[in-house]
Amino acid sequence: MEFTTEPFDLDEAPAHAVVAREVIQSAELDAVDVGPFGNTAEGGADEVLTAVDALLRQALASGATRVSLQVNVIGEDPK
């Protein structure tokens, strides 16, 4: 999954960005990369969906006016 929260503030991370980062970093995901203009995370379907639910609820409650989210499903390699 990839996500960003808005509004942006280049001087200081807004509360919604900090909350989103904390949600994703504490989730049971396989890989997390947090950056200033975008964030990515990988994991199983249930773990990602649980993290997305918490991310949306908590970021919006903390002042986000927009959350841009992309979820990609990557299947297992056929043998």
PDB file of C-alpha atoms in Angstrom:
ATOM      1  CA  MET A   1       0.000   0.000   0.000  1.00  0.00           C
ATOM      2  CA  GLU A   2       1.060   3.592  -0.545  1.00  0.00           C
ATOM      3  CA  PHE A   3      -0.448   6.609   1.205  1.00  0.00           C
ATOM      4  CA  THR A   4      -0.090  10.306   1.904  1.00  0.00           C
ATOM      5  CA  THR A   5      -2.038  12.596   4.209  1.00  0.00           C
ATOM      6  CA  GLU A   6      -2.824  16.251   3.663  1.00  0.00           C
ATOM      7  CA  PRO A   7      -2.583  19.160   4.258  1.00  0.00           C
ATOM      8  CA  PHE A   8       1.185  19.305   3.901  1.00  0.00           C
ATOM      9  CA  ASP A   9       3.420  21.386   6.126  1.00  0.00           C
ATOM     10  CA  LEU A  10       7.059  21.483   5.078  1.00  0.00           C
ATOM     11  CA  ASP A  11       8.201  23.163   8.298  1.00  0.00           C
ATOM     12  CA  GLU A  12       6.794  20.659  10.791  1.00  0.00           C
ATOM     13  CA  ALA A  13       5.002  17.331  10.494  1.00  0.00           C
ATOM     14  CA  PRO A  14       1.290  17.915  11.150  1.00  0.00           C
ATOM     15  CA  ALA A  15      -0.478  15.850  13.815  1.00  0.00           C
ATOM     16  CA  HIS A  16      -2.286  13.721  11.215  1.00  0.00           C
ATOM     17  CA  ALA A  17       1.041  12.783   9.566  1.00  0.00           C
ATOM     18  CA  VAL A  18       2.572  11.818  12.895  1.00  0.00           C
ATOM     19  CA  VAL A  19      -0.469   9.715  13.801  1.00  0.00           C
ATOM     20  CA  ALA A  20      -0.458   8.003  10.396  1.00  0.00           C
ATOM     21  CA  ARG A  21       3.233   7.178  10.762  1.00  0.00           C
ATOM     22  CA  GLU A  22       2.685   5.754  14.254  1.00  0.00           C
ATOM     23  CA  VAL A  23      -0.269   3.639  13.095  1.00  0.00           C
ATOM     24  CA  ILE A  24       1.693   2.119  10.241  1.00  0.00           C
ATOM     25  CA  GLN A  25       4.880   1.590  12.214  1.00  0.00           C
ATOM     26  CA  SER A  26       2.995  -0.204  14.996  1.00  0.00           C
ATOM     27  CA  ALA A  27       0.930  -2.376  12.631  1.00  0.00           C
ATOM     28  CA  GLU A  28       1.789  -6.017  12.052  1.00  0.00           C
ATOM     29  CA  LEU A  29       3.198  -5.425   8.565  1.00  0.00           C
ATOM     30  CA  ASP A  30       6.157  -7.018   6.796  1.00  0.00           C
ATOM     31  CA  ALA A  31       7.835  -3.814   5.564  1.00  0.00           C
ATOM     32  CA  VAL A  32       7.272  -0.096   6.193  1.00  0.00           C
ATOM     33  CA  ASP A  33       8.982   2.878   4.545  1.00  0.00           C
ATOM     34  CA  VAL A  34       7.974   6.308   5.843  1.00  0.00           C
ATOM     35  CA  GLY A  35       9.048   9.383   3.892  1.00  0.00           C
ATOM     36  CA  PRO A  36       8.229  13.098   3.757  1.00  0.00           C
ATOM     37  CA  PHE A  37       6.098  12.860   0.590  1.00  0.00           C
ATOM     38  CA  GLY A  38       4.839   9.304   0.638  1.00  0.00           C
ATOM     39  CA  ASN A  39       4.750   6.147   2.672  1.00  0.00           C
ATOM     40  CA  THR A  40       4.668   2.480   1.732  1.00  0.00           C
ATOM     41  CA  ALA A  41       3.899  -0.687   3.617  1.00  0.00           C
ATOM     42  CA  GLU A  42       3.659  -4.350   2.736  1.00  0.00           C
ATOM     43  CA  GLY A  43       1.961  -7.253   4.411  1.00  0.00           C
ATOM     44  CA  GLY A  44      -0.737  -9.862   4.229  1.00  0.00           C
ATOM     45  CA  ALA A  45      -4.252  -8.847   3.200  1.00  0.00           C
ATOM     46  CA  ASP A  46      -5.737  -8.962   6.710  1.00  0.00           C
ATOM     47  CA  GLU A  47      -2.868  -6.995   8.223  1.00  0.00           C
ATOM     48  CA  VAL A  48      -2.948  -4.359   5.491  1.00  0.00           C
ATOM     49  CA  LEU A  49      -6.728  -3.949   5.716  1.00  0.00           C
ATOM     50  CA  THR A  50      -6.549  -3.609   9.499  1.00  0.00           C
ATOM     51  CA  ALA A  51      -3.798  -0.996   9.150  1.00  0.00           C
ATOM     52  CA  VAL A  52      -5.749   0.915   6.461  1.00  0.00           C
ATOM     53  CA  ASP A  53      -8.831   1.061   8.686  1.00  0.00           C
ATOM     54  CA  ALA A  54      -6.822   2.425  11.626  1.00  0.00           C
ATOM     55  CA  LEU A  55      -4.866   4.786   9.372  1.00  0.00           C
ATOM     56  CA  LEU A  56      -7.984   6.351   7.864  1.00  0.00           C
ATOM     57  CA  ARG A  57      -9.880   6.668  11.148  1.00  0.00           C
ATOM     58  CA  GLN A  58      -6.990   8.103  13.158  1.00  0.00           C
ATOM     59  CA  ALA A  59      -5.528  10.399  10.482  1.00  0.00           C
ATOM     60  CA  LEU A  60      -8.933  11.951   9.761  1.00  0.00           C
ATOM     61  CA  ALA A  61      -9.634  12.325  13.492  1.00  0.00           C
ATOM     62  CA  SER A  62      -6.271  14.110  13.809  1.00  0.00           C
ATOM     63  CA  GLY A  63      -7.001  16.744  11.185  1.00  0.00           C
ATOM     64  CA  ALA A  64      -6.225  15.198   7.803  1.00  0.00           C
ATOM     65  CA  THR A  65      -8.391  16.712   5.091  1.00  0.00           C
ATOM     66  CA  ARG A  66      -7.343  14.138   2.500  1.00  0.00           C
ATOM     67  CA  VAL A  67      -5.778  10.707   2.578  1.00  0.00           C
ATOM     68  CA  SER A  68      -4.554   9.418  -0.766  1.00  0.00           C
ATOM     69  CA  LEU A  69      -4.308   5.664  -0.704  1.00  0.00           C
ATOM     70  CA  GLN A  70      -3.305   3.010  -3.208  1.00  0.00           C
ATOM     71  CA  VAL A  71      -3.470  -0.696  -2.475  1.00  0.00           C
ATOM     72  CA  ASN A  72      -1.859  -3.213  -4.810  1.00  0.00           C
ATOM     73  CA  VAL A  73      -2.477  -6.948  -4.557  1.00  0.00           C
ATOM     74  CA  ILE A  74       0.497  -9.057  -5.487  1.00  0.00           C
ATOM     75  CA  GLY A  75      -0.240 -12.737  -5.952  1.00  0.00           C
ATOM     76  CA  GLU A  76       2.092 -15.602  -5.360  1.00  0.00           C
ATOM     77  CA  ASP A  77       4.241 -16.810  -8.236  1.00  0.00           C
ATOM     78  CA  PRO A  78       2.627 -19.785  -9.974  1.00  0.00           C
ATOM     79  CA  LYS A  79       4.759 -22.919  -9.897  1.00  0.00           C
TER      80      LYS A  79
END
